[in-house]
């Protein structure tokens, strides 16, 4: 895994570069956030959907709640980009929609949109 620093509007983001999931539980989320703070000097993380364990998107697993609570507890902000159209769960779509209305967690379609959301 590598972190690529991206700055826009004088706000820094760390874009995760990895071919495998880097968030598999709350602990790995906190470790990633701390790595971004140390190596890239930011609390803003941009990840591809594939870099998050698939069970994150099954809300009943509880992983999404654990991971996002960990980010909030440590002051992190995250944008997880990708195509979510193949999910059929209404609660998941509602969760994604509501998250996108907030200020700390976003689920945009592209990396560019993810960076835009974190650098407003």
PDB file of C-alpha atoms in Angstrom:
ATOM      1  CA  UNK A   1       0.000   0.000   0.000  1.00  0.00           C
ATOM      2  CA  UNK A   2       1.106   3.518  -0.816  1.00  0.00           C
ATOM      3  CA  UNK A   3      -0.360   6.920  -0.056  1.00  0.00           C
ATOM      4  CA  UNK A   4      -0.386   9.617  -2.705  1.00  0.00           C
ATOM      5  CA  UNK A   5      -0.688  13.183  -1.419  1.00  0.00           C
ATOM      6  CA  UNK A   6      -3.104  15.385  -3.335  1.00  0.00           C
ATOM      7  CA  UNK A   7      -3.703  19.048  -2.506  1.00  0.00           C
ATOM      8  CA  UNK A   8      -6.668  21.056  -3.712  1.00  0.00           C
ATOM      9  CA  UNK A   9      -7.994  24.350  -2.345  1.00  0.00           C
ATOM     10  CA  UNK A  10      -5.105  24.288   0.150  1.00  0.00           C
ATOM     11  CA  UNK A  11      -6.486  21.064   1.670  1.00  0.00           C
ATOM     12  CA  UNK A  12      -4.447  17.884   1.639  1.00  0.00           C
ATOM     13  CA  UNK A  13      -5.825  14.388   0.972  1.00  0.00           C
ATOM     14  CA  UNK A  14      -4.143  10.995   1.068  1.00  0.00           C
ATOM     15  CA  UNK A  15      -5.202   8.794  -1.833  1.00  0.00           C
ATOM     16  CA  UNK A  16      -4.695   5.123  -1.011  1.00  0.00           C
ATOM     17  CA  UNK A  17      -3.004   3.067  -3.695  1.00  0.00           C
ATOM     18  CA  UNK A  18      -3.479  -0.660  -3.145  1.00  0.00           C
ATOM     19  CA  UNK A  19      -4.715  -3.645  -5.119  1.00  0.00           C
ATOM     20  CA  UNK A  20      -6.215  -5.310  -2.060  1.00  0.00           C
ATOM     21  CA  UNK A  21      -8.477  -4.296   0.814  1.00  0.00           C
ATOM     22  CA  UNK A  22      -6.734  -2.108   3.379  1.00  0.00           C
ATOM     23  CA  UNK A  23      -9.777  -1.675   5.638  1.00  0.00           C
ATOM     24  CA  UNK A  24     -10.978  -4.981   7.008  1.00  0.00           C
ATOM     25  CA  UNK A  25     -11.988  -3.928  10.525  1.00  0.00           C
ATOM     26  CA  UNK A  26     -12.023  -0.883  12.825  1.00  0.00           C
ATOM     27  CA  UNK A  27      -8.401  -1.422  13.833  1.00  0.00           C
ATOM     28  CA  UNK A  28      -7.144  -1.385  10.252  1.00  0.00           C
ATOM     29  CA  UNK A  29      -9.161   1.807   9.649  1.00  0.00           C
ATOM     30  CA  UNK A  30      -7.509   3.535  12.623  1.00  0.00           C
ATOM     31  CA  UNK A  31      -4.073   2.301  11.545  1.00  0.00           C
ATOM     32  CA  UNK A  32      -4.672   3.666   8.035  1.00  0.00           C
ATOM     33  CA  UNK A  33      -5.792   7.024   9.416  1.00  0.00           C
ATOM     34  CA  UNK A  34      -2.727   7.243  11.671  1.00  0.00           C
ATOM     35  CA  UNK A  35      -0.471   6.328   8.742  1.00  0.00           C
ATOM     36  CA  UNK A  36      -2.060   9.089   6.652  1.00  0.00           C
ATOM     37  CA  UNK A  37      -1.551  11.601   9.448  1.00  0.00           C
ATOM     38  CA  UNK A  38       2.085  10.578   9.917  1.00  0.00           C
ATOM     39  CA  UNK A  39       3.154  10.033   6.296  1.00  0.00           C
ATOM     40  CA  UNK A  40       0.948  12.496   4.444  1.00  0.00           C
ATOM     41  CA  UNK A  41       0.056  15.017   7.143  1.00  0.00           C
ATOM     42  CA  UNK A  42      -3.698  14.740   6.652  1.00  0.00           C
ATOM     43  CA  UNK A  43      -6.832  13.238   8.151  1.00  0.00           C
ATOM     44  CA  UNK A  44      -8.587  13.133   4.744  1.00  0.00           C
ATOM     45  CA  UNK A  45      -8.548   9.691   3.102  1.00  0.00           C
ATOM     46  CA  UNK A  46      -9.602   8.717  -0.402  1.00  0.00           C
ATOM     47  CA  UNK A  47     -10.119   5.008  -1.084  1.00  0.00           C
ATOM     48  CA  UNK A  48     -11.467   2.916  -3.904  1.00  0.00           C
ATOM     49  CA  UNK A  49     -14.429   0.753  -2.928  1.00  0.00           C
ATOM     50  CA  UNK A  50     -12.311  -2.347  -3.605  1.00  0.00           C
ATOM     51  CA  UNK A  51      -9.899  -1.269  -0.858  1.00  0.00           C
ATOM     52  CA  UNK A  52     -12.610  -1.837   1.740  1.00  0.00           C
ATOM     53  CA  UNK A  53     -13.708  -5.327   2.767  1.00  0.00           C
ATOM     54  CA  UNK A  54     -16.880  -6.281   0.893  1.00  0.00           C
ATOM     55  CA  UNK A  55     -18.760  -7.042   4.128  1.00  0.00           C
ATOM     56  CA  UNK A  56     -18.585  -3.289   4.884  1.00  0.00           C
ATOM     57  CA  UNK A  57     -21.425  -2.930   2.371  1.00  0.00           C
ATOM     58  CA  UNK A  58     -23.596  -5.490   4.174  1.00  0.00           C
ATOM     59  CA  UNK A  59     -24.892  -3.188   6.886  1.00  0.00           C
ATOM     60  CA  UNK A  60     -26.036  -6.053   9.098  1.00  0.00           C
ATOM     61  CA  UNK A  61     -22.381  -7.106   9.508  1.00  0.00           C
ATOM     62  CA  UNK A  62     -21.799  -3.987  11.605  1.00  0.00           C
ATOM     63  CA  UNK A  63     -18.455  -3.319   9.923  1.00  0.00           C
ATOM     64  CA  UNK A  64     -19.533  -0.005   8.370  1.00  0.00           C
ATOM     65  CA  UNK A  65     -20.654   1.319  11.740  1.00  0.00           C
ATOM     66  CA  UNK A  66     -17.462   0.191  13.483  1.00  0.00           C
ATOM     67  CA  UNK A  67     -15.170   1.631  10.812  1.00  0.00           C
ATOM     68  CA  UNK A  68     -16.960   4.941  10.472  1.00  0.00           C
ATOM     69  CA  UNK A  69     -17.205   5.360  14.239  1.00  0.00           C
ATOM     70  CA  UNK A  70     -13.435   4.811  14.429  1.00  0.00           C
ATOM     71  CA  UNK A  71     -12.880   7.535  11.825  1.00  0.00           C
ATOM     72  CA  UNK A  72     -15.139   9.949  13.702  1.00  0.00           C
ATOM     73  CA  UNK A  73     -13.482   9.155  17.047  1.00  0.00           C
ATOM     74  CA  UNK A  74     -10.067   9.989  15.614  1.00  0.00           C
ATOM     75  CA  UNK A  75     -11.174  13.029  13.595  1.00  0.00           C
ATOM     76  CA  UNK A  76     -10.805  11.396  10.206  1.00  0.00           C
ATOM     77  CA  UNK A  77     -12.741  12.082   7.050  1.00  0.00           C
ATOM     78  CA  UNK A  78     -13.106   9.532   4.266  1.00  0.00           C
ATOM     79  CA  UNK A  79     -14.403   9.300   0.718  1.00  0.00           C
ATOM     80  CA  UNK A  80     -14.826   5.792  -0.674  1.00  0.00           C
ATOM     81  CA  UNK A  81     -15.401   5.984  -4.410  1.00  0.00           C
ATOM     82  CA  UNK A  82     -16.789   3.404  -6.778  1.00  0.00           C
ATOM     83  CA  UNK A  83     -19.840   1.999  -8.482  1.00  0.00           C
ATOM     84  CA  UNK A  84     -22.551   1.165  -5.962  1.00  0.00           C
ATOM     85  CA  UNK A  85     -25.335   0.572  -8.485  1.00  0.00           C
ATOM     86  CA  UNK A  86     -25.172  -3.234  -8.302  1.00  0.00           C
ATOM     87  CA  UNK A  87     -26.178  -3.287  -4.630  1.00  0.00           C
ATOM     88  CA  UNK A  88     -29.879  -3.962  -4.202  1.00  0.00           C
ATOM     89  CA  UNK A  89     -30.200  -3.187  -0.486  1.00  0.00           C
ATOM     90  CA  UNK A  90     -32.457  -0.181   0.124  1.00  0.00           C
ATOM     91  CA  UNK A  91     -30.954   0.382   3.603  1.00  0.00           C
ATOM     92  CA  UNK A  92     -27.481   0.503   2.034  1.00  0.00           C
ATOM     93  CA  UNK A  93     -28.576   2.976  -0.633  1.00  0.00           C
ATOM     94  CA  UNK A  94     -30.224   5.092   2.071  1.00  0.00           C
ATOM     95  CA  UNK A  95     -27.023   4.932   4.138  1.00  0.00           C
ATOM     96  CA  UNK A  96     -24.887   6.012   1.168  1.00  0.00           C
ATOM     97  CA  UNK A  97     -27.284   8.857   0.369  1.00  0.00           C
ATOM     98  CA  UNK A  98     -27.378  10.136   3.959  1.00  0.00           C
ATOM     99  CA  UNK A  99     -23.600   9.895   4.285  1.00  0.00           C
ATOM    100  CA  UNK A 100     -23.187  12.013   1.159  1.00  0.00           C
ATOM    101  CA  UNK A 101     -25.288  14.749   2.785  1.00  0.00           C
ATOM    102  CA  UNK A 102     -22.855  15.071   5.693  1.00  0.00           C
ATOM    103  CA  UNK A 103     -19.367  16.484   6.104  1.00  0.00           C
ATOM    104  CA  UNK A 104     -17.111  13.559   6.996  1.00  0.00           C
ATOM    105  CA  UNK A 105     -18.028  10.418   5.029  1.00  0.00           C
ATOM    106  CA  UNK A 106     -18.742  10.277   1.304  1.00  0.00           C
ATOM    107  CA  UNK A 107     -19.435   7.628  -1.318  1.00  0.00           C
ATOM    108  CA  UNK A 108     -18.869   9.315  -4.707  1.00  0.00           C
ATOM    109  CA  UNK A 109     -18.473   7.582  -8.063  1.00  0.00           C
ATOM    110  CA  UNK A 110     -14.922   8.653  -8.954  1.00  0.00           C
ATOM    111  CA  UNK A 111     -11.600   9.479  -7.341  1.00  0.00           C
ATOM    112  CA  UNK A 112     -11.849  13.048  -8.631  1.00  0.00           C
ATOM    113  CA  UNK A 113     -15.272  13.464  -6.995  1.00  0.00           C
ATOM    114  CA  UNK A 114     -13.888  11.982  -3.769  1.00  0.00           C
ATOM    115  CA  UNK A 115     -11.091  14.548  -3.697  1.00  0.00           C
ATOM    116  CA  UNK A 116     -13.574  17.334  -4.476  1.00  0.00           C
ATOM    117  CA  UNK A 117     -15.823  16.330  -1.560  1.00  0.00           C
ATOM    118  CA  UNK A 118     -12.950  16.317   0.934  1.00  0.00           C
ATOM    119  CA  UNK A 119     -11.455  19.604  -0.248  1.00  0.00           C
ATOM    120  CA  UNK A 120     -14.482  21.900  -0.186  1.00  0.00           C
TER     121      UNK A 120
END
